[in-house]
Each structure stands twice: as structure tokens, then as C-alpha cells.
Amino acid sequence: MKKFVPLCVLFFVIFISCKKEDEVEPPRDISEQSLADDQSLRDFLSNHFYNYEDFSNPDSYSQITIDSISGENSGKIPLVDQVEKNVVRVKTSDGSFVDHTLYYLIAREGEGRNPSSVDSTFVSYEGMLLNGNTFDQSKEPIWFDLTQVVRGFREGVPALKGGTYEVSEDNTVTFKNYGQGVLFFPSGLGYFSNNSGPIPAYSPLIFKINLYIVKQTDHDGDGILSADEFDNDGDGIGDDTDGDGIMDYLDPDS
């Protein structure tokens, strides 16, 4: 009996511990999280700057760098005084909407076409957390279909314009006059309550972007641009006007 009691206690502790580990924490209130994320973003923007002096010459091309305002950088202009913002409505499970503020910085606007939020874009980028950790990047340009990325990226890239390019005899491509900027957006426009690899749940995200080429898309080949079919009611979700379970921009019968 003396040996049995401690074993029972041990089993009970293990059982409770396993139960707690299996419990799924319900998602946070999206309105409260939006406010908390916005405060975190504004704190970051107030205490950091980018290398704006390197962009004073329109004929020189630099990569965007972000650093904290301290020490020898104490006199720099904070990002909060240089960004613009876009309020994005996010539809919740009960059908209501919660406003999320996306901040964007235009270091170089570009001279080509602005993409729509559903076009194909040829970009290089770096994704960062507010602590400065890089979670993803591509230094070489790659194609992104904006319908396949998180909403903050999709809604933010259209602030920039594509550029021009030249192909030399040895097939080397040189890009010029392309857009460069940074997006800062709350977790509700990213992964919200989900962990995604090195991105913890409820993480606001930062993306530094070079936008080289914009290609207008007609995903379903029906002769109507996807930009005119994707989201005409402004809820951020692809429309399905005929109710067949296929979004209009992918449905040639819509």
C-alpha cells in the first residue's frame, strides 16, 4: 500500500499534465488583438528608421535597411513620420468586420504599373518579425501570385509600381526604375493565431520588397481580368456570385 499511493499520485500528475498539453487555447479576440498589434507596430515605427538618405539620388539603387534610433542615429527621422497607412477590413466568423491598419513605406515608387491585389508580381523580398529576426527571404526575384500570399502582403504591394528591364547579349537582366518599399502589418493580416514555421502566433510582420515586374492576370481565361472578379464587395474574400463553390476569378462560368 505504501508503494501504491505514490504511483497513483504520479499517474494523476502525468494525466493532468497531458490533458493540459492537449488543450487548445481559443483564439484571442480579433478586435483586441488588432489594437494590441497596432500599438506594437507604432512603437516599432517610432523607434526605428530606414536609410532614407541612400534614396535621395533617384539614379542610385540601394537595399532598404532598418535600424533603431539610438546613439549616433538619435537624430534620424523615425519611420512613423514617413509611412502611410491603409485601413483594411477583416471579416470575422460572425460576419462583422474589424479594421486593421497596414502601414507602408515607399522608398522608391517605381515608374511602371501598380499591380492589383490579385496580379502576378516579380519581386525580391525579406520578411521580418518586430524583433528583427528574418523568417523568410529571396534575394533573387521570384514570381508571386498575390492571391496566394497573406492578406497584408496582397493589400500592401499595390502601393508600389513595377519598373523596366534590359537584357544584355549574355542574357544578363538589369532592372531599373522599380518600386522599393516596406510593409508593416498586424497579425490579423498575417497568420493571426497560427504558428507558421519560425513565425509565432499573433506576430505582426514586416516585408521589405523590391517590385520589378507586374503582370495583369486572368486566372480563369474568361477575358475578364481577375482584378474585376476577385473581391467586389470589399470583404477580402474571393466572390462566388453563382454559389457553385468556385470563386469568380477561377470560374469561367461566373
PDB file of C-alpha atoms in Angstrom:
ATOM      1  CA  MET A   1       0.000   0.000   0.000  1.00  0.00           C
ATOM      2  CA  LYS A   2       2.842   2.389   0.803  1.00  0.00           C
ATOM      3  CA  LYS A   3       4.228   1.901  -2.721  1.00  0.00           C
ATOM      4  CA  PHE A   4       0.817   2.095  -4.428  1.00  0.00           C
ATOM      5  CA  VAL A   5      -0.156   5.576  -3.204  1.00  0.00           C
ATOM      6  CA  PRO A   6       2.846   7.416  -4.692  1.00  0.00           C
ATOM      7  CA  LEU A   7       2.333   5.604  -8.020  1.00  0.00           C
ATOM      8  CA  CYS A   8      -1.308   6.734  -8.092  1.00  0.00           C
ATOM      9  CA  VAL A   9      -0.265  10.309  -7.396  1.00  0.00           C
ATOM     10  CA  LEU A  10       2.366  10.131 -10.128  1.00  0.00           C
ATOM     11  CA  PHE A  11      -0.171   8.772 -12.642  1.00  0.00           C
ATOM     12  CA  PHE A  12      -2.616  11.547 -11.727  1.00  0.00           C
ATOM     13  CA  VAL A  13       0.028  14.263 -12.235  1.00  0.00           C
ATOM     14  CA  ILE A  14       1.035  12.814 -15.611  1.00  0.00           C
ATOM     15  CA  PHE A  15      -2.631  12.538 -16.674  1.00  0.00           C
ATOM     16  CA  ILE A  16      -3.339  16.176 -15.761  1.00  0.00           C
ATOM     17  CA  SER A  17      -0.155  17.348 -17.484  1.00  0.00           C
ATOM     18  CA  CYS A  18      -1.053  15.518 -20.684  1.00  0.00           C
ATOM     19  CA  LYS A  19      -4.559  16.897 -20.587  1.00  0.00           C
ATOM     20  CA  LYS A  20      -3.247  20.444 -20.270  1.00  0.00           C
ATOM     21  CA  GLU A  21      -0.866  19.926 -23.180  1.00  0.00           C
ATOM     22  CA  ASP A  22      -3.723  18.617 -25.337  1.00  0.00           C
ATOM     23  CA  GLU A  23      -5.968  21.576 -24.552  1.00  0.00           C
ATOM     24  CA  VAL A  24      -6.250  24.040 -27.428  1.00  0.00           C
ATOM     25  CA  GLU A  25      -6.221  27.690 -26.447  1.00  0.00           C
ATOM     26  CA  PRO A  26      -9.127  29.507 -28.111  1.00  0.00           C
ATOM     27  CA  PRO A  27      -8.141  32.337 -30.478  1.00  0.00           C
ATOM     28  CA  ARG A  28      -7.813  35.778 -28.947  1.00  0.00           C
ATOM     29  CA  ASP A  29     -10.448  38.401 -29.574  1.00  0.00           C
ATOM     30  CA  ILE A  30      -9.614  39.785 -33.021  1.00  0.00           C
ATOM     31  CA  SER A  31     -10.603  43.375 -32.131  1.00  0.00           C
ATOM     32  CA  GLU A  32      -8.397  43.423 -29.034  1.00  0.00           C
ATOM     33  CA  GLN A  33      -5.520  41.802 -30.901  1.00  0.00           C
ATOM     34  CA  SER A  34      -5.792  44.347 -33.696  1.00  0.00           C
ATOM     35  CA  LEU A  35      -5.399  47.170 -31.172  1.00  0.00           C
ATOM     36  CA  ALA A  36      -2.500  45.452 -29.412  1.00  0.00           C
ATOM     37  CA  ASP A  37      -0.710  44.782 -32.692  1.00  0.00           C
ATOM     38  CA  ASP A  38      -1.227  48.354 -33.832  1.00  0.00           C
ATOM     39  CA  GLN A  39       0.392  49.635 -30.642  1.00  0.00           C
ATOM     40  CA  SER A  40       3.339  47.284 -31.150  1.00  0.00           C
ATOM     41  CA  LEU A  41       3.725  48.457 -34.729  1.00  0.00           C
ATOM     42  CA  ARG A  42       3.558  52.123 -33.788  1.00  0.00           C
ATOM     43  CA  ASP A  43       6.145  51.585 -31.054  1.00  0.00           C
ATOM     44  CA  PHE A  44       8.436  49.938 -33.610  1.00  0.00           C
ATOM     45  CA  LEU A  45       7.874  52.688 -36.179  1.00  0.00           C
ATOM     46  CA  SER A  46       8.545  55.368 -33.567  1.00  0.00           C
ATOM     47  CA  ASN A  47      11.873  53.840 -32.566  1.00  0.00           C
ATOM     48  CA  HIS A  48      13.300  52.808 -35.936  1.00  0.00           C
ATOM     49  CA  PHE A  49      14.367  54.488 -39.176  1.00  0.00           C
ATOM     50  CA  TYR A  50      15.402  53.396 -42.632  1.00  0.00           C
ATOM     51  CA  ASN A  51      18.348  54.504 -44.768  1.00  0.00           C
ATOM     52  CA  TYR A  52      16.370  57.253 -46.485  1.00  0.00           C
ATOM     53  CA  GLU A  53      19.498  59.247 -47.279  1.00  0.00           C
ATOM     54  CA  ASP A  54      20.599  56.476 -49.659  1.00  0.00           C
ATOM     55  CA  PHE A  55      17.438  57.053 -51.694  1.00  0.00           C
ATOM     56  CA  SER A  56      17.888  60.797 -52.168  1.00  0.00           C
ATOM     57  CA  ASN A  57      19.541  60.172 -55.544  1.00  0.00           C
ATOM     58  CA  PRO A  58      16.938  58.646 -57.906  1.00  0.00           C
ATOM     59  CA  ASP A  59      19.668  57.216 -60.125  1.00  0.00           C
ATOM     60  CA  SER A  60      21.329  55.166 -57.373  1.00  0.00           C
ATOM     61  CA  TYR A  61      19.942  51.859 -56.162  1.00  0.00           C
ATOM     62  CA  SER A  62      20.271  50.662 -52.570  1.00  0.00           C
ATOM     63  CA  GLN A  63      18.729  47.962 -50.452  1.00  0.00           C
ATOM     64  CA  ILE A  64      16.452  49.120 -47.652  1.00  0.00           C
ATOM     65  CA  THR A  65      17.889  48.717 -44.176  1.00  0.00           C
ATOM     66  CA  ILE A  66      16.090  49.352 -40.893  1.00  0.00           C
ATOM     67  CA  ASP A  67      17.856  50.275 -37.662  1.00  0.00           C
ATOM     68  CA  SER A  68      16.953  51.552 -34.208  1.00  0.00           C
ATOM     69  CA  ILE A  69      17.084  55.230 -33.323  1.00  0.00           C
ATOM     70  CA  SER A  70      19.778  55.451 -30.657  1.00  0.00           C
ATOM     71  CA  GLY A  71      23.323  56.650 -30.144  1.00  0.00           C
ATOM     72  CA  GLU A  72      24.755  58.141 -33.332  1.00  0.00           C
ATOM     73  CA  ASN A  73      21.388  57.550 -35.012  1.00  0.00           C
ATOM     74  CA  SER A  74      19.413  59.526 -32.426  1.00  0.00           C
ATOM     75  CA  GLY A  75      18.731  62.345 -34.888  1.00  0.00           C
ATOM     76  CA  LYS A  76      17.250  60.190 -37.615  1.00  0.00           C
ATOM     77  CA  ILE A  77      13.665  60.639 -38.807  1.00  0.00           C
ATOM     78  CA  PRO A  78      11.513  57.836 -37.372  1.00  0.00           C
ATOM     79  CA  LEU A  79       9.546  55.586 -39.653  1.00  0.00           C
ATOM     80  CA  VAL A  80       6.296  56.681 -38.025  1.00  0.00           C
ATOM     81  CA  ASP A  81       6.775  60.095 -39.668  1.00  0.00           C
ATOM     82  CA  GLN A  82       7.424  58.603 -43.103  1.00  0.00           C
ATOM     83  CA  VAL A  83       4.936  55.788 -43.509  1.00  0.00           C
ATOM     84  CA  GLU A  84       1.470  55.945 -44.994  1.00  0.00           C
ATOM     85  CA  LYS A  85      -1.383  53.749 -43.905  1.00  0.00           C
ATOM     86  CA  ASN A  86      -4.262  51.784 -45.317  1.00  0.00           C
ATOM     87  CA  VAL A  87      -7.187  50.548 -43.235  1.00  0.00           C
ATOM     88  CA  VAL A  88      -8.154  47.002 -44.214  1.00  0.00           C
ATOM     89  CA  ARG A  89     -11.450  45.445 -43.136  1.00  0.00           C
ATOM     90  CA  VAL A  90     -11.248  41.845 -41.964  1.00  0.00           C
ATOM     91  CA  LYS A  91     -14.428  39.779 -41.921  1.00  0.00           C
ATOM     92  CA  THR A  92     -14.894  37.691 -38.798  1.00  0.00           C
ATOM     93  CA  SER A  93     -16.671  34.379 -38.322  1.00  0.00           C
ATOM     94  CA  ASP A  94     -19.864  36.138 -37.174  1.00  0.00           C
ATOM     95  CA  GLY A  95     -19.990  38.281 -40.308  1.00  0.00           C
ATOM     96  CA  SER A  96     -18.852  41.524 -38.666  1.00  0.00           C
ATOM     97  CA  PHE A  97     -15.781  43.495 -39.717  1.00  0.00           C
ATOM     98  CA  VAL A  98     -12.719  44.588 -37.752  1.00  0.00           C
ATOM     99  CA  ASP A  99     -10.444  47.330 -39.047  1.00  0.00           C
ATOM    100  CA  HIS A 100      -6.724  46.555 -39.285  1.00  0.00           C
ATOM    101  CA  THR A 101      -4.152  49.228 -40.092  1.00  0.00           C
ATOM    102  CA  LEU A 102      -1.467  48.387 -42.624  1.00  0.00           C
ATOM    103  CA  TYR A 103       1.489  50.794 -42.668  1.00  0.00           C
ATOM    104  CA  TYR A 104       3.618  51.094 -45.777  1.00  0.00           C
ATOM    105  CA  LEU A 105       6.778  52.952 -46.662  1.00  0.00           C
ATOM    106  CA  ILE A 106       7.585  53.963 -50.226  1.00  0.00           C
ATOM    107  CA  ALA A 107      11.334  54.388 -50.573  1.00  0.00           C
ATOM    108  CA  ARG A 108      11.109  54.378 -54.391  1.00  0.00           C
ATOM    109  CA  GLU A 109       7.671  54.372 -56.019  1.00  0.00           C
ATOM    110  CA  GLY A 110       8.712  52.934 -59.381  1.00  0.00           C
ATOM    111  CA  GLU A 111       7.723  54.127 -62.835  1.00  0.00           C
ATOM    112  CA  GLY A 112       5.659  51.263 -64.213  1.00  0.00           C
ATOM    113  CA  ARG A 113       2.245  49.831 -63.425  1.00  0.00           C
ATOM    114  CA  ASN A 114       0.731  49.371 -59.982  1.00  0.00           C
ATOM    115  CA  PRO A 115      -0.438  45.784 -59.543  1.00  0.00           C
ATOM    116  CA  SER A 116      -3.908  44.971 -58.375  1.00  0.00           C
ATOM    117  CA  SER A 117      -4.155  42.819 -55.266  1.00  0.00           C
ATOM    118  CA  VAL A 118      -4.603  39.697 -57.416  1.00  0.00           C
ATOM    119  CA  ASP A 119      -1.965  40.195 -60.111  1.00  0.00           C
ATOM    120  CA  SER A 120       1.295  38.332 -60.593  1.00  0.00           C
ATOM    121  CA  THR A 121       4.401  40.158 -59.389  1.00  0.00           C
ATOM    122  CA  PHE A 122       8.123  39.572 -59.855  1.00  0.00           C
ATOM    123  CA  VAL A 123       9.711  40.532 -56.557  1.00  0.00           C
ATOM    124  CA  SER A 124      12.614  40.061 -54.205  1.00  0.00           C
ATOM    125  CA  TYR A 125      11.776  40.389 -50.519  1.00  0.00           C
ATOM    126  CA  GLU A 126      12.726  39.890 -46.889  1.00  0.00           C
ATOM    127  CA  GLY A 127      10.194  39.004 -44.195  1.00  0.00           C
ATOM    128  CA  MET A 128      10.975  40.035 -40.614  1.00  0.00           C
ATOM    129  CA  LEU A 129       9.483  39.990 -37.134  1.00  0.00           C
ATOM    130  CA  LEU A 130       9.435  43.071 -34.903  1.00  0.00           C
ATOM    131  CA  ASN A 131      12.455  41.689 -33.023  1.00  0.00           C
ATOM    132  CA  GLY A 132      14.475  41.932 -36.231  1.00  0.00           C
ATOM    133  CA  ASN A 133      14.626  38.213 -36.960  1.00  0.00           C
ATOM    134  CA  THR A 134      14.328  37.290 -40.637  1.00  0.00           C
ATOM    135  CA  PHE A 135      11.882  34.432 -41.181  1.00  0.00           C
ATOM    136  CA  ASP A 136      11.971  34.275 -44.988  1.00  0.00           C
ATOM    137  CA  GLN A 137      13.675  35.996 -47.910  1.00  0.00           C
ATOM    138  CA  SER A 138      14.536  35.751 -51.563  1.00  0.00           C
ATOM    139  CA  LYS A 139      17.385  37.922 -52.792  1.00  0.00           C
ATOM    140  CA  GLU A 140      16.784  36.705 -56.330  1.00  0.00           C
ATOM    141  CA  PRO A 141      13.478  37.821 -57.880  1.00  0.00           C
ATOM    142  CA  ILE A 142      10.654  35.281 -57.941  1.00  0.00           C
ATOM    143  CA  TRP A 143       7.048  35.350 -59.182  1.00  0.00           C
ATOM    144  CA  PHE A 144       4.294  35.755 -56.606  1.00  0.00           C
ATOM    145  CA  ASP A 145       0.617  35.337 -57.447  1.00  0.00           C
ATOM    146  CA  LEU A 146      -0.837  37.806 -54.942  1.00  0.00           C
ATOM    147  CA  THR A 147      -3.912  35.621 -54.432  1.00  0.00           C
ATOM    148  CA  GLN A 148      -1.621  33.048 -52.778  1.00  0.00           C
ATOM    149  CA  VAL A 149       0.032  35.215 -50.108  1.00  0.00           C
ATOM    150  CA  VAL A 150      -1.112  36.582 -46.739  1.00  0.00           C
ATOM    151  CA  ARG A 151      -3.541  39.445 -46.990  1.00  0.00           C
ATOM    152  CA  GLY A 152      -1.181  42.120 -45.650  1.00  0.00           C
ATOM    153  CA  PHE A 153       1.274  41.378 -48.456  1.00  0.00           C
ATOM    154  CA  ARG A 154      -1.529  41.221 -51.010  1.00  0.00           C
ATOM    155  CA  GLU A 155      -3.028  44.537 -49.911  1.00  0.00           C
ATOM    156  CA  GLY A 156       0.312  46.314 -49.480  1.00  0.00           C
ATOM    157  CA  VAL A 157       2.222  45.553 -52.688  1.00  0.00           C
ATOM    158  CA  PRO A 158      -0.171  47.612 -54.908  1.00  0.00           C
ATOM    159  CA  ALA A 159       1.251  50.773 -53.287  1.00  0.00           C
ATOM    160  CA  LEU A 160       4.389  50.207 -55.388  1.00  0.00           C
ATOM    161  CA  LYS A 161       4.952  50.209 -59.135  1.00  0.00           C
ATOM    162  CA  GLY A 162       6.978  47.877 -61.274  1.00  0.00           C
ATOM    163  CA  GLY A 163       9.984  49.023 -63.279  1.00  0.00           C
ATOM    164  CA  THR A 164      11.780  48.427 -66.542  1.00  0.00           C
ATOM    165  CA  TYR A 165      14.481  45.989 -67.532  1.00  0.00           C
ATOM    166  CA  GLU A 166      17.137  45.429 -70.148  1.00  0.00           C
ATOM    167  CA  VAL A 167      18.570  42.135 -71.361  1.00  0.00           C
ATOM    168  CA  SER A 168      22.211  42.165 -72.437  1.00  0.00           C
ATOM    169  CA  GLU A 169      23.793  39.980 -75.104  1.00  0.00           C
ATOM    170  CA  ASP A 170      24.858  37.463 -72.463  1.00  0.00           C
ATOM    171  CA  ASN A 171      21.239  37.314 -71.184  1.00  0.00           C
ATOM    172  CA  THR A 172      22.029  39.288 -68.046  1.00  0.00           C
ATOM    173  CA  VAL A 173      18.953  41.203 -66.902  1.00  0.00           C
ATOM    174  CA  THR A 174      19.259  44.686 -65.428  1.00  0.00           C
ATOM    175  CA  PHE A 175      16.243  46.196 -63.655  1.00  0.00           C
ATOM    176  CA  LYS A 176      15.688  49.930 -63.372  1.00  0.00           C
ATOM    177  CA  ASN A 177      13.035  52.332 -62.095  1.00  0.00           C
ATOM    178  CA  TYR A 178      11.392  49.649 -59.942  1.00  0.00           C
ATOM    179  CA  GLY A 179       9.460  50.157 -56.749  1.00  0.00           C
ATOM    180  CA  GLN A 180      11.013  49.635 -53.322  1.00  0.00           C
ATOM    181  CA  GLY A 181       9.195  49.752 -50.029  1.00  0.00           C
ATOM    182  CA  VAL A 182       8.341  48.161 -46.708  1.00  0.00           C
ATOM    183  CA  LEU A 183       5.056  46.803 -45.384  1.00  0.00           C
ATOM    184  CA  PHE A 184       4.225  46.694 -41.672  1.00  0.00           C
ATOM    185  CA  PHE A 185       1.010  44.910 -40.765  1.00  0.00           C
ATOM    186  CA  PRO A 186      -0.771  43.250 -37.812  1.00  0.00           C
ATOM    187  CA  SER A 187      -1.190  39.534 -37.255  1.00  0.00           C
ATOM    188  CA  GLY A 188      -4.810  39.737 -38.430  1.00  0.00           C
ATOM    189  CA  LEU A 189      -3.461  40.392 -41.930  1.00  0.00           C
ATOM    190  CA  GLY A 190      -0.887  37.634 -41.497  1.00  0.00           C
ATOM    191  CA  TYR A 191      -1.210  34.305 -39.712  1.00  0.00           C
ATOM    192  CA  PHE A 192      -3.121  35.561 -36.627  1.00  0.00           C
ATOM    193  CA  SER A 193      -3.440  32.672 -34.113  1.00  0.00           C
ATOM    194  CA  ASN A 194      -1.475  30.163 -36.184  1.00  0.00           C
ATOM    195  CA  ASN A 195       2.204  29.368 -35.878  1.00  0.00           C
ATOM    196  CA  SER A 196       3.868  29.263 -39.284  1.00  0.00           C
ATOM    197  CA  GLY A 197       7.384  27.836 -39.117  1.00  0.00           C
ATOM    198  CA  PRO A 198       9.551  30.472 -37.411  1.00  0.00           C
ATOM    199  CA  ILE A 199       6.605  32.882 -37.146  1.00  0.00           C
ATOM    200  CA  PRO A 200       4.906  32.672 -33.725  1.00  0.00           C
ATOM    201  CA  ALA A 201       1.167  33.149 -33.378  1.00  0.00           C
ATOM    202  CA  TYR A 202      -0.062  36.749 -33.125  1.00  0.00           C
ATOM    203  CA  SER A 203       3.035  38.181 -34.815  1.00  0.00           C
ATOM    204  CA  PRO A 204       2.904  41.482 -36.692  1.00  0.00           C
ATOM    205  CA  LEU A 205       5.004  41.178 -39.837  1.00  0.00           C
ATOM    206  CA  ILE A 206       7.425  43.348 -41.817  1.00  0.00           C
ATOM    207  CA  PHE A 207       8.226  42.849 -45.500  1.00  0.00           C
ATOM    208  CA  LYS A 208      10.914  44.719 -47.402  1.00  0.00           C
ATOM    209  CA  ILE A 209      10.049  44.487 -51.101  1.00  0.00           C
ATOM    210  CA  ASN A 210      11.547  45.271 -54.496  1.00  0.00           C
ATOM    211  CA  LEU A 211       8.852  45.144 -57.185  1.00  0.00           C
ATOM    212  CA  TYR A 212      10.364  44.565 -60.630  1.00  0.00           C
ATOM    213  CA  ILE A 213       7.583  43.395 -62.960  1.00  0.00           C
ATOM    214  CA  VAL A 214       3.777  43.445 -62.813  1.00  0.00           C
ATOM    215  CA  LYS A 215       1.665  41.067 -64.897  1.00  0.00           C
ATOM    216  CA  GLN A 216      -2.102  41.538 -65.024  1.00  0.00           C
ATOM    217  CA  THR A 217      -3.879  38.222 -64.586  1.00  0.00           C
ATOM    218  CA  ASP A 218      -6.973  36.489 -65.897  1.00  0.00           C
ATOM    219  CA  HIS A 219      -6.840  33.305 -63.836  1.00  0.00           C
ATOM    220  CA  ASP A 220      -9.805  31.584 -65.482  1.00  0.00           C
ATOM    221  CA  GLY A 221      -9.147  32.795 -69.027  1.00  0.00           C
ATOM    222  CA  ASP A 222     -12.648  34.203 -69.482  1.00  0.00           C
ATOM    223  CA  GLY A 223     -11.470  37.526 -70.881  1.00  0.00           C
ATOM    224  CA  ILE A 224     -12.200  39.397 -67.632  1.00  0.00           C
ATOM    225  CA  LEU A 225      -9.250  40.487 -65.517  1.00  0.00           C
ATOM    226  CA  SER A 226      -9.088  38.798 -62.132  1.00  0.00           C
ATOM    227  CA  ALA A 227      -8.947  42.258 -60.547  1.00  0.00           C
ATOM    228  CA  ASP A 228     -12.531  42.813 -61.747  1.00  0.00           C
ATOM    229  CA  GLU A 229     -13.793  39.473 -60.418  1.00  0.00           C
ATOM    230  CA  PHE A 230     -11.996  38.787 -57.171  1.00  0.00           C
ATOM    231  CA  ASP A 231     -13.468  40.969 -54.423  1.00  0.00           C
ATOM    232  CA  ASN A 232     -16.151  43.409 -55.485  1.00  0.00           C
ATOM    233  CA  ASP A 233     -17.807  43.565 -52.063  1.00  0.00           C
ATOM    234  CA  GLY A 234     -14.592  44.526 -50.255  1.00  0.00           C
ATOM    235  CA  ASP A 235     -14.576  41.769 -47.629  1.00  0.00           C
ATOM    236  CA  GLY A 236     -11.155  40.466 -48.635  1.00  0.00           C
ATOM    237  CA  ILE A 237     -12.572  37.113 -49.720  1.00  0.00           C
ATOM    238  CA  GLY A 238     -12.948  35.987 -53.298  1.00  0.00           C
ATOM    239  CA  ASP A 239     -16.518  36.412 -54.623  1.00  0.00           C
ATOM    240  CA  ASP A 240     -18.649  33.428 -55.647  1.00  0.00           C
ATOM    241  CA  THR A 241     -21.699  35.029 -57.241  1.00  0.00           C
ATOM    242  CA  ASP A 242     -23.236  31.826 -58.661  1.00  0.00           C
ATOM    243  CA  GLY A 243     -22.728  29.878 -55.406  1.00  0.00           C
ATOM    244  CA  ASP A 244     -21.060  26.885 -57.024  1.00  0.00           C
ATOM    245  CA  GLY A 245     -18.151  26.809 -54.595  1.00  0.00           C
ATOM    246  CA  ILE A 246     -15.681  28.197 -57.150  1.00  0.00           C
ATOM    247  CA  MET A 247     -14.571  31.786 -56.738  1.00  0.00           C
ATOM    248  CA  ASP A 248     -15.450  34.024 -59.695  1.00  0.00           C
ATOM    249  CA  TYR A 249     -11.855  34.750 -60.690  1.00  0.00           C
ATOM    250  CA  LEU A 250     -11.269  30.992 -61.085  1.00  0.00           C
ATOM    251  CA  ASP A 251     -14.678  30.206 -62.602  1.00  0.00           C
ATOM    252  CA  PRO A 252     -15.063  30.813 -66.371  1.00  0.00           C
ATOM    253  CA  ASP A 253     -18.831  30.268 -65.969  1.00  0.00           C
ATOM    254  CA  SER A 254     -19.318  33.050 -63.460  1.00  0.00           C
TER     255      SER A 254
END
